[in-house]
Short mmCIF file of C-alpha atoms in Angstrom, two decimals:
data_model
loop_
_atom_site.label_atom_id
_atom_site.label_comp_id
_atom_site.label_asym_id
_atom_site.label_seq_id
_atom_site.Cartn_x
_atom_site.Cartn_y
_atom_site.Cartn_z
CA MET A 5 43.44 -40.61 41.45
CA LYS A 6 41.56 -41.58 43.81
CA THR A 7 39.14 -38.64 43.82
CA LYS A 8 38.66 -38.96 39.97
CA LYS A 9 37.63 -43.00 40.64
CA ASN A 10 35.14 -41.35 43.50
CA HIS A 11 33.86 -39.21 41.54
CA ALA A 12 32.97 -40.94 38.62
CA CYS A 13 31.57 -43.75 40.91
CA ALA A 14 29.67 -41.02 42.31
CA PHE A 15 28.56 -39.54 38.99
CA PHE A 16 27.61 -43.00 37.91
CA ILE A 17 25.38 -43.72 40.90
CA ALA A 18 23.59 -40.91 40.94
CA ALA A 19 23.04 -41.44 37.12
CA ALA A 20 21.16 -44.95 37.49
CA LEU A 21 19.17 -43.27 40.41
CA LEU A 22 17.56 -40.85 38.60
CA ILE A 23 16.83 -44.00 35.47
CA ALA A 24 15.56 -46.02 38.43
CA ASN A 25 13.12 -43.32 39.67
CA ALA A 26 11.95 -41.96 35.97
CA ALA A 27 11.00 -45.36 35.20
CA HIS A 28 9.47 -45.98 38.48
CA THR A 29 7.59 -42.53 38.37
CA GLN A 30 6.67 -43.91 35.02
CA GLN A 31 5.00 -47.19 35.92
CA ILE A 32 2.89 -45.84 38.76
CA ASN A 33 1.81 -42.69 36.56
CA ASN A 34 0.60 -45.52 34.10
CA SER A 35 -1.01 -47.54 36.58
CA ALA A 36 -3.26 -44.81 38.33
CA ALA A 37 -4.07 -43.85 34.59
CA THR A 38 -5.46 -47.41 33.70
CA SER A 39 -7.47 -47.85 37.00
CA PHE A 40 -9.11 -44.59 37.16
CA ASN A 41 -10.69 -44.55 33.96
CA GLN A 42 -11.71 -47.86 33.61
CA THR A 43 -13.90 -47.06 30.27
CA GLN A 44 -12.75 -47.24 26.93
CA ASN A 45 -12.46 -44.12 24.77
CA ILE A 46 -15.89 -43.05 22.94
CA THR A 47 -15.12 -41.22 19.77
CA THR A 48 -18.08 -39.45 18.08
CA GLY A 49 -17.14 -37.27 15.47
CA ASN A 50 -13.68 -35.27 16.51
CA TYR A 51 -14.96 -35.37 19.82
CA THR A 52 -13.49 -38.64 22.36
CA TYR A 53 -14.98 -38.74 25.87
CA LYS A 54 -13.65 -41.37 28.41
CA VAL A 55 -16.22 -42.36 31.26
CA PHE A 56 -14.23 -42.62 34.64
CA GLN A 57 -15.71 -44.12 38.24
CA ALA A 58 -14.43 -42.33 41.30
CA PRO A 59 -13.75 -43.55 44.41
CA ASN A 60 -17.13 -42.14 46.11
CA LYS A 61 -18.39 -44.95 42.95
CA MET A 62 -19.92 -42.02 40.94
CA TYR A 63 -18.93 -41.28 37.68
CA GLY A 64 -17.83 -38.76 36.11
CA TYR A 65 -16.11 -37.99 32.06
CA ASP A 66 -13.34 -36.53 30.39
CA ILE A 67 -13.65 -34.71 26.81
CA LEU A 68 -10.96 -34.96 24.17
CA SER A 69 -10.97 -32.98 20.99
CA ASN A 70 -8.61 -34.51 18.40
CA GLY A 71 -6.73 -36.10 21.36
CA LYS A 72 -6.01 -33.38 23.69
CA PHE A 73 -7.81 -32.50 27.07
CA ILE A 74 -10.81 -30.34 26.69
CA PHE A 75 -13.08 -30.83 29.29
CA HIS A 76 -13.84 -32.50 32.53
CA GLN A 77 -16.95 -33.37 34.44
CA GLY A 78 -15.49 -34.46 37.93
CA ALA A 79 -17.41 -37.07 40.13
CA SER A 80 -17.82 -35.35 43.42
CA PRO A 81 -21.22 -35.00 45.25
CA ALA A 82 -20.00 -32.83 47.36
CA ARG A 83 -18.11 -30.12 45.07
CA PRO A 84 -20.93 -26.87 45.72
CA SER A 85 -21.18 -25.18 42.04
CA GLU A 86 -23.78 -25.02 39.40
CA PHE A 87 -21.89 -27.46 37.29
CA VAL A 88 -21.44 -30.12 39.37
CA THR A 89 -24.10 -33.21 40.32
CA ALA A 90 -22.52 -36.44 40.92
CA LEU A 91 -23.62 -39.12 38.27
CA PRO A 92 -23.99 -42.25 39.79
CA LYS A 93 -24.62 -45.04 36.86
CA LYS A 94 -22.16 -45.02 34.02
CA GLU A 95 -24.88 -44.88 31.59
CA GLN A 96 -25.86 -41.36 33.17
CA ALA A 97 -22.18 -40.44 32.81
CA GLU A 98 -22.23 -41.56 29.26
CA LYS A 99 -25.21 -39.43 28.37
CA ALA A 100 -23.93 -36.44 29.62
CA ALA A 101 -20.77 -36.78 27.47
CA LEU A 102 -22.70 -37.48 24.36
CA TYR A 103 -24.76 -34.28 25.49
CA SER A 104 -21.92 -32.20 26.40
CA ILE A 105 -20.63 -33.33 23.04
CA LYS A 106 -23.99 -32.10 21.35
CA LYS A 107 -22.93 -28.69 23.22
CA LEU A 108 -19.66 -28.21 22.32
CA SER A 109 -20.45 -28.85 18.57
CA GLU A 110 -23.25 -26.04 19.01
CA ASN A 111 -20.82 -23.38 19.64
CA ARG A 112 -21.84 -23.74 23.02
CA PRO A 113 -20.17 -24.04 26.51
CA ALA A 114 -19.39 -28.24 27.47
CA ALA A 115 -20.34 -27.38 31.44
CA LEU A 116 -24.18 -28.96 31.70
CA THR A 117 -25.96 -27.11 34.51
CA ARG A 118 -27.30 -28.55 37.41
CA GLU A 119 -30.98 -28.69 35.72
CA GLU A 120 -29.38 -30.73 32.54
CA LEU A 121 -27.90 -33.20 34.91
CA LYS A 122 -30.86 -33.80 36.92
CA LYS A 123 -32.60 -34.10 33.72
CA ILE A 124 -30.10 -36.98 32.63
CA ILE A 125 -30.13 -38.65 36.36
CA ALA A 126 -33.89 -38.72 35.93
CA GLY A 127 -33.74 -40.19 32.33
CA GLN A 128 -35.80 -37.58 30.74
CA LYS A 129 -34.87 -36.55 27.00
CA GLN A 130 -32.55 -33.90 26.59
CA PRO A 131 -33.67 -30.68 24.28
#
């Protein structure tokens, strides 16, 4: 009889710990998303973009199509890539996101080249 009570008690304690852990994990994920994506969603046609500030005080953006993630432009100046240049201002990241959306609507890849990003940073008009 004691064994059944011990098993039942252990089961309820384990269930309570699992529920508490799931709630805590969800709270951490929600707070991390809120602090990382500090900018509201901007919708243009079927596309939405989110500008975010990275810990290095640079900006990047994500593009979603009908609510599904399709592209991420990082905010790391140290990543060696033809397509990654950190954007130092929020407005530049917004312009880059809009240009990426324009490229997508023309059935071209969303990734901006280093030259395209340099033009946005310099304030030059894109083609």
